[in-house]
Amino acid sequence: MSLRRDRDFSLVWTGETISALGSAVADTVLPLTALLVLHASTFEVAALSAIAWAPWLVVALPAGAWVDRWRKRRVMLVCNVVSALTFAAVPLAYVTGVLSVPFLLAAALVGGVAKVFFSLAYRGYLPVLVPKDRLLEANVKLQGSESAAQVAGPGLAGLLAAAAGPVTGVLANAVSFAISVLCLHRVRKREPRPEPAKTRLRAEIAEGLRFLAKDPYLRTLVASAAIANLALDGYAAIQVVFLVDDLHLGATATGVVLALAEAGGVAGAPFAARLARRAGTARAFLFCEGLAAPAMLLGPFATPGAGLVLFILSGTGVAAGIVGSNVLAGTFRQEYCPPELYGRITASSAVVNYSTIPLGALLGGALGEAIGVRETLFAMAVVQLGSLAVLLTSPLRRHRNFPAAR
């Protein structure tokens, strides 16, 4: 049976697609709100991205162990409720006249904590929801929809910002989380109760860390992703500033340009799946990473007018490569890692991977003010090439396919 006819998967797919669209809108309207409504500095705009990812450094390890102990769908439901209420508070604060940069930062922080628990549960829930031999298909569909949302989100954010102000987009994000709650609530498939914990939380966390540290393939993916995230988020944290201040775009035009730059992500997931069937999963993964890194260098060459094409082409290449590699790497982890350790292994990986995201965002903001936004974009693109170098000097370069399950 096609996954499109699987009621429970379709409900999760629909809910997460709508939620991804809301999050993509928020990714654009939050910095626009800070920049245009609250007149925040470049560093404060970058700090919004940094603080949203900071919870991965603090709560991810215990969260991974807790998620392994709990039913995944229940965790996802609670997290989406928290996120809906958190982002609904932003337009309420605006209407009542108490919205400020610290308020936006607080909302981003609470939403970030909810995202940690949701992401760990979501990745562990998919193997429960679909058979193992359908995981790649499921990940392609979910990632494809998320990429489509990344394309539509900035454009929708620009339209909402122009029509009713950027704060309206934050309300749309809250509504998208509420819809996701309704979809998850209707899933019928019963999730098996996890085995009761037999060891202390600290010992369970250490077990996940040991597995990651001893495995050469997972170590390689983590090291490469950590460098890539430093570069990508240093770049992304100031790209709105670059478009508004350096290229002189308004809110609507900024949303349209960001939407076009994300268009490559829509093709990235199905392209990666087709390439994996022909060339092998490991080779397809390396190809996708090899596409993203050089493409990033084009963006900073953009100029007002026709020169915007370079920014769009850069974003298209980066989005296609990153989405494709994420689908393949994510499916590999789901098939490779023991299910009872999956949350802890994923959390251990995320602490390293995502630790560089807030660092990259803060670094991007600080360098943007110190040496210039365009110069900082160039610097982040060079750093991205380092992530590709890690992969090309790893054991993966000798494989046609990712190794079989442990």
Coordinates of C-alpha atoms in Angstrom, one line a residue:
M1 CA 0.0 0.0 0.0
S2 CA 1.3 3.5 -0.9
L3 CA 2.1 5.7 2.1
R4 CA -0.3 8.2 0.6
R5 CA -3.1 5.8 1.5
D6 CA -1.8 5.1 5.0
R7 CA -4.2 7.2 7.1
D8 CA -2.0 7.6 10.1
F9 CA 1.1 8.5 8.1
S10 CA -1.0 11.0 6.0
L11 CA -2.2 12.7 9.2
V12 CA 1.3 13.1 10.5
W13 CA 2.5 14.2 7.1
T14 CA -0.3 16.8 6.8
G15 CA 0.2 18.1 10.3
E16 CA 4.0 18.5 9.9
T17 CA 3.7 20.1 6.5
I18 CA 1.4 22.8 7.9
S19 CA 3.6 23.2 11.0
A20 CA 6.7 23.4 8.7
L21 CA 5.0 26.2 6.7
G22 CA 4.2 28.1 9.8
S23 CA 7.8 27.7 11.1
A24 CA 9.1 28.9 7.7
V25 CA 6.9 32.0 7.9
A26 CA 8.2 32.6 11.5
D27 CA 11.8 32.2 10.4
T28 CA 11.3 35.3 8.2
V29 CA 8.9 37.3 10.2
L30 CA 10.7 37.1 13.5
P31 CA 13.8 38.9 12.3
L32 CA 11.6 41.2 10.3
T33 CA 9.6 42.0 13.4
A34 CA 12.9 42.7 15.3
L35 CA 14.3 44.8 12.5
L36 CA 11.3 46.8 11.2
V37 CA 9.0 46.9 14.3
L38 CA 11.5 47.0 17.2
H39 CA 14.5 48.5 15.3
A40 CA 16.9 45.9 16.6
S41 CA 20.6 45.8 15.8
T42 CA 22.3 43.2 13.5
F43 CA 23.5 41.4 16.6
E44 CA 20.1 41.3 18.2
V45 CA 18.6 39.9 15.0
A46 CA 21.2 37.2 14.9
A47 CA 20.6 36.5 18.6
L48 CA 17.1 35.4 17.8
S49 CA 18.4 32.5 15.8
A50 CA 21.1 31.7 18.3
I51 CA 18.7 31.5 21.3
A52 CA 16.2 29.3 19.5
W53 CA 19.0 26.7 19.1
A54 CA 20.7 27.2 22.5
P55 CA 18.4 24.6 24.3
W56 CA 20.1 21.8 22.3
L57 CA 23.2 22.5 24.3
V58 CA 21.5 22.4 27.7
V59 CA 18.6 19.9 27.6
A60 CA 19.2 17.6 24.6
L61 CA 21.1 14.9 26.4
P62 CA 18.6 14.4 29.2
A63 CA 15.8 14.9 26.7
G64 CA 17.1 12.1 24.6
A65 CA 17.0 9.7 27.6
W66 CA 13.6 10.9 28.7
V67 CA 12.1 10.5 25.2
D68 CA 13.4 6.9 25.0
R69 CA 11.3 6.3 28.2
W70 CA 8.1 7.9 26.9
R71 CA 5.6 7.4 24.2
K72 CA 6.7 9.5 21.3
R73 CA 3.3 10.8 20.0
R74 CA 2.4 12.1 23.5
V75 CA 5.7 14.1 23.6
M76 CA 5.0 15.5 20.2
L77 CA 1.5 16.6 21.2
V78 CA 2.6 18.4 24.4
C79 CA 5.4 20.1 22.5
N80 CA 3.1 21.5 19.8
V81 CA 0.7 22.8 22.4
V82 CA 3.5 24.6 24.1
S83 CA 4.7 26.0 20.9
A84 CA 1.3 27.2 19.8
L85 CA 0.7 29.0 23.1
T86 CA 4.2 30.5 23.1
F87 CA 4.0 32.1 19.6
A88 CA 0.4 33.2 20.1
A89 CA 1.7 35.3 23.0
V90 CA 3.8 37.4 20.6
P91 CA 1.0 39.1 18.7
L92 CA -0.9 39.5 22.0
A93 CA 2.1 41.3 23.4
Y94 CA 2.2 43.5 20.3
V95 CA -1.5 44.5 20.6
T96 CA -1.1 45.3 24.3
G97 CA 2.1 47.4 23.7
V98 CA 4.5 45.2 25.7
L99 CA 6.4 43.6 22.8
S100 CA 10.2 44.0 23.0
V101 CA 13.3 42.4 21.8
P102 CA 13.7 40.5 25.2
F103 CA 10.1 39.3 24.8
L104 CA 10.9 37.9 21.3
L105 CA 14.1 36.3 22.6
A106 CA 12.1 34.6 25.4
A107 CA 9.5 33.3 22.9
A108 CA 12.3 31.9 20.7
L109 CA 13.9 30.2 23.8
V110 CA 10.7 28.5 24.9
G111 CA 9.9 27.5 21.4
G112 CA 13.4 26.1 21.1
V113 CA 13.1 23.9 24.2
A114 CA 9.8 22.5 22.8
K115 CA 11.5 21.8 19.5
V116 CA 14.3 19.8 21.2
F117 CA 11.8 17.3 22.7
F118 CA 9.6 17.3 19.6
S119 CA 12.5 16.6 17.2
L120 CA 13.8 13.8 19.2
A121 CA 10.4 12.2 19.6
Y122 CA 9.5 12.8 15.9
R123 CA 12.6 11.1 14.5
G124 CA 12.0 8.1 16.8
Y125 CA 8.3 7.9 16.0
L126 CA 8.6 7.5 12.3
P127 CA 10.1 3.9 12.5
V128 CA 7.0 3.1 14.7
L129 CA 4.6 4.6 12.2
V130 CA 5.9 3.0 8.9
P131 CA 7.7 -0.3 8.1
K132 CA 11.5 -0.2 7.9
D133 CA 11.6 -0.7 4.2
R134 CA 9.5 2.4 3.7
L135 CA 11.6 4.7 5.8
L136 CA 13.4 6.3 2.8
E137 CA 10.0 6.9 1.0
A138 CA 8.5 8.4 4.2
N139 CA 11.5 10.7 4.8
V140 CA 11.5 11.8 1.1
K141 CA 7.8 12.7 1.4
L142 CA 8.2 14.5 4.7
Q143 CA 11.4 16.3 3.7
G144 CA 9.9 17.2 0.3
S145 CA 6.9 18.8 2.0
E146 CA 9.1 20.6 4.4
S147 CA 11.2 22.0 1.5
A148 CA 8.0 23.1 -0.2
A149 CA 7.1 24.9 3.0
Q150 CA 10.5 26.5 3.1
V151 CA 9.8 27.9 -0.4
A152 CA 6.3 29.1 0.3
G153 CA 7.0 30.3 3.8
P154 CA 9.2 33.4 3.1
G155 CA 6.9 34.5 0.3
L156 CA 3.8 34.2 2.5
A157 CA 5.7 35.9 5.3
G158 CA 6.5 38.8 3.0
L159 CA 2.8 39.1 1.9
L160 CA 1.6 39.0 5.5
A161 CA 4.2 41.5 6.6
A162 CA 3.2 43.9 3.8
A163 CA -0.5 43.5 4.4
A164 CA -0.8 43.5 8.2
G165 CA 2.7 43.7 9.6
P166 CA 5.3 41.0 10.3
V167 CA 3.7 40.1 13.7
T168 CA 0.8 38.6 11.8
G169 CA 3.1 35.9 10.6
V170 CA 4.0 34.9 14.1
L171 CA 0.3 34.3 14.7
A172 CA 0.1 32.2 11.6
N173 CA 2.9 30.0 13.1
A174 CA 0.9 29.5 16.3
V175 CA -2.1 28.4 14.3
S176 CA 0.0 25.9 12.3
F177 CA 1.1 24.3 15.6
A178 CA -2.6 24.0 16.7
I179 CA -3.5 22.3 13.4
S180 CA -0.6 19.8 13.9
V181 CA -2.0 19.0 17.3
L182 CA -5.3 18.1 15.8
C183 CA -3.7 15.9 13.2
L184 CA -1.5 14.0 15.7
H185 CA -4.5 13.6 18.0
R186 CA -6.4 11.6 15.3
V187 CA -3.6 9.1 14.7
R188 CA -5.0 5.6 15.6
K189 CA -1.9 3.4 15.5
R190 CA -1.0 2.3 19.0
E191 CA 2.5 2.9 20.0
P192 CA 4.1 0.2 22.2
R193 CA 5.0 1.2 25.7
P194 CA 8.7 1.7 26.2
E195 CA 10.5 -0.7 28.5
P196 CA 10.8 0.7 32.0
A197 CA 14.2 2.3 32.7
K198 CA 16.5 0.0 34.6
T199 CA 19.4 2.4 35.1
R200 CA 19.8 5.9 36.2
L201 CA 19.4 8.8 33.8
R202 CA 23.1 9.6 33.8
A203 CA 24.0 6.0 32.8
E204 CA 21.5 6.0 30.0
I205 CA 22.9 9.3 28.7
A206 CA 26.4 7.8 28.8
E207 CA 25.3 4.8 26.9
G208 CA 24.2 6.9 24.0
L209 CA 27.4 9.0 24.1
R210 CA 29.6 5.8 24.0
F211 CA 27.7 4.4 21.0
L212 CA 28.3 7.6 19.1
A213 CA 31.9 8.0 20.1
K214 CA 32.8 4.5 19.0
D215 CA 31.1 4.5 15.7
P216 CA 33.3 5.9 12.8
Y217 CA 30.3 6.6 10.5
L218 CA 28.2 8.5 13.0
R219 CA 31.3 10.4 14.3
T220 CA 32.0 11.5 10.7
L221 CA 28.4 12.7 10.2
V222 CA 28.4 14.6 13.5
A223 CA 31.8 16.4 12.8
S224 CA 30.8 17.4 9.3
A225 CA 27.3 18.6 10.4
A226 CA 28.8 20.7 13.2
I227 CA 31.0 22.6 10.8
A228 CA 28.2 22.9 8.3
N229 CA 25.8 24.3 10.9
L230 CA 28.3 26.8 12.1
A231 CA 28.6 28.1 8.5
L232 CA 24.9 27.8 7.5
D233 CA 23.5 29.6 10.5
G234 CA 26.2 32.3 10.6
Y235 CA 25.0 32.9 7.0
A236 CA 21.3 32.6 7.6
A237 CA 21.3 34.8 10.7
I238 CA 22.3 37.8 8.8
Q239 CA 20.9 37.2 5.3
V240 CA 17.7 39.2 6.0
V241 CA 20.0 42.1 7.1
F242 CA 22.0 41.7 3.8
L243 CA 18.8 41.8 1.7
V244 CA 17.2 44.7 3.5
D245 CA 20.3 46.9 4.2
D246 CA 22.8 46.0 1.5
L247 CA 20.5 45.1 -1.4
H248 CA 17.7 47.6 -0.4
L249 CA 14.8 45.2 -0.5
G250 CA 11.4 45.7 1.2
A251 CA 9.6 43.1 3.3
T252 CA 7.7 41.6 0.4
A253 CA 10.7 41.5 -1.9
T254 CA 12.8 39.9 0.9
G255 CA 10.2 37.2 1.3
V256 CA 10.0 36.5 -2.4
V257 CA 13.8 36.3 -2.8
L258 CA 14.2 33.9 0.2
A259 CA 11.4 31.8 -1.2
L260 CA 13.0 31.5 -4.6
A261 CA 16.4 30.7 -2.9
E262 CA 14.8 27.8 -1.1
A263 CA 13.2 26.3 -4.3
G264 CA 16.0 23.8 -4.7
G265 CA 15.0 22.0 -1.6
V266 CA 11.8 20.8 -3.2
A267 CA 13.7 18.9 -5.8
G268 CA 16.5 17.9 -3.3
A269 CA 14.6 15.1 -1.6
P270 CA 13.3 13.1 -4.6
F271 CA 16.6 13.7 -6.5
A272 CA 18.6 12.3 -3.6
A273 CA 16.3 9.2 -3.5
R274 CA 16.7 8.6 -7.3
L275 CA 20.4 9.1 -7.1
A276 CA 20.7 6.7 -4.2
R277 CA 19.0 4.0 -6.1
R278 CA 21.4 4.4 -9.0
A279 CA 24.7 5.3 -7.4
G280 CA 24.3 4.1 -3.8
T281 CA 23.3 5.9 -0.7
A282 CA 26.7 6.9 0.5
R283 CA 27.8 8.2 -2.9
A284 CA 24.5 10.1 -3.3
F285 CA 25.1 11.7 0.1
L286 CA 28.6 12.9 -0.8
F287 CA 27.3 14.3 -4.1
C288 CA 24.6 16.3 -2.3
E289 CA 27.1 17.7 0.2
G290 CA 29.5 18.5 -2.7
L291 CA 26.8 20.5 -4.4
A292 CA 25.9 22.6 -1.3
A293 CA 29.3 23.7 -0.2
P294 CA 30.5 25.5 -3.4
A295 CA 27.1 26.9 -4.2
M296 CA 27.2 28.9 -1.0
L297 CA 30.0 31.0 -2.3
L298 CA 27.8 32.6 -4.9
G299 CA 25.4 34.4 -2.5
P300 CA 27.7 37.2 -1.3
F301 CA 28.4 38.3 -4.9
A302 CA 24.8 39.4 -5.2
T303 CA 24.1 43.1 -6.0
P304 CA 20.9 45.1 -6.3
G305 CA 18.7 44.5 -9.4
A306 CA 19.8 41.7 -11.7
G307 CA 22.6 40.7 -9.3
L308 CA 19.9 39.1 -7.1
V309 CA 20.0 36.1 -9.4
L310 CA 23.3 35.1 -7.8
F311 CA 21.8 35.0 -4.3
I312 CA 18.8 33.0 -5.6
L313 CA 21.1 30.5 -7.5
S314 CA 23.3 30.1 -4.4
G315 CA 20.3 29.4 -2.1
T316 CA 18.8 27.0 -4.6
G317 CA 22.1 24.9 -4.8
V318 CA 22.5 25.0 -1.0
A319 CA 18.9 24.0 -0.3
A320 CA 19.0 21.1 -2.9
G321 CA 22.2 19.7 -1.5
I322 CA 21.4 20.0 2.2
V323 CA 17.9 18.6 1.9
G324 CA 19.1 15.7 -0.2
S325 CA 21.9 14.9 2.2
N326 CA 19.6 15.3 5.3
V327 CA 17.1 12.7 3.8
L328 CA 19.9 10.2 3.2
A329 CA 21.7 10.7 6.5
G330 CA 18.4 10.7 8.5
T331 CA 17.2 7.4 6.9
F332 CA 20.6 5.9 7.6
R333 CA 20.4 6.7 11.3
Q334 CA 16.9 5.4 11.6
E335 CA 17.9 2.1 10.0
Y336 CA 21.4 1.8 11.6
C337 CA 20.9 2.8 15.3
P338 CA 19.3 0.4 17.8
P339 CA 15.7 1.5 18.4
E340 CA 16.0 1.4 22.2
L341 CA 19.0 3.8 22.0
Y342 CA 17.8 6.0 19.1
G343 CA 16.7 9.0 21.2
R344 CA 19.9 9.0 23.2
I345 CA 22.1 8.6 20.1
T346 CA 20.2 11.3 18.3
A347 CA 20.5 13.6 21.3
S348 CA 24.2 13.0 21.6
S349 CA 24.7 13.8 18.0
A350 CA 22.5 16.9 18.2
V351 CA 24.5 18.3 21.1
V352 CA 27.5 18.4 18.9
N353 CA 25.7 19.2 15.7
Y354 CA 23.6 21.9 17.0
S355 CA 26.0 23.4 19.5
T356 CA 27.5 25.3 16.5
I357 CA 24.2 26.8 15.4
P358 CA 23.9 29.4 18.1
L359 CA 27.6 29.9 18.0
G360 CA 27.4 30.5 14.2
A361 CA 24.4 32.9 14.5
L362 CA 26.2 34.9 17.2
L363 CA 29.4 34.8 15.2
G364 CA 27.6 36.0 12.1
G365 CA 26.0 38.8 13.9
A366 CA 29.2 39.9 15.6
L367 CA 31.3 39.7 12.4
G368 CA 28.5 41.4 10.5
E369 CA 28.8 44.5 12.7
A370 CA 32.6 44.3 12.9
I371 CA 33.7 43.6 9.2
G372 CA 30.5 44.0 7.2
V373 CA 27.6 41.7 6.3
R374 CA 28.8 40.8 2.8
E375 CA 32.3 40.0 4.1
T376 CA 30.8 37.8 6.8
L377 CA 28.8 35.8 4.2
F378 CA 31.9 35.1 2.3
A379 CA 33.6 33.9 5.5
M380 CA 30.8 31.6 6.3
A381 CA 30.8 30.1 2.8
V382 CA 34.5 29.3 3.2
V383 CA 33.8 27.5 6.5
Q384 CA 31.1 25.4 4.8
L385 CA 33.8 24.0 2.5
G386 CA 35.5 22.6 5.7
S387 CA 32.5 20.3 6.3
L388 CA 32.9 18.8 2.9
A389 CA 36.6 18.2 3.5
V390 CA 35.7 16.1 6.7
L391 CA 33.5 13.8 4.6
L392 CA 36.0 13.4 1.8
T393 CA 38.7 12.3 4.2
S394 CA 36.4 9.8 6.1
P395 CA 35.6 6.1 5.7
L396 CA 32.5 7.0 3.8
R397 CA 34.4 7.9 0.6
R398 CA 35.2 4.2 0.1
H399 CA 31.5 3.1 0.3
R400 CA 28.8 2.8 -2.4
N401 CA 26.1 2.5 0.3
F402 CA 25.9 3.4 3.9
P403 CA 26.7 0.4 6.1
A404 CA 24.0 -2.0 7.3
A405 CA 22.2 -1.7 10.7
R406 CA 24.3 -2.4 13.8

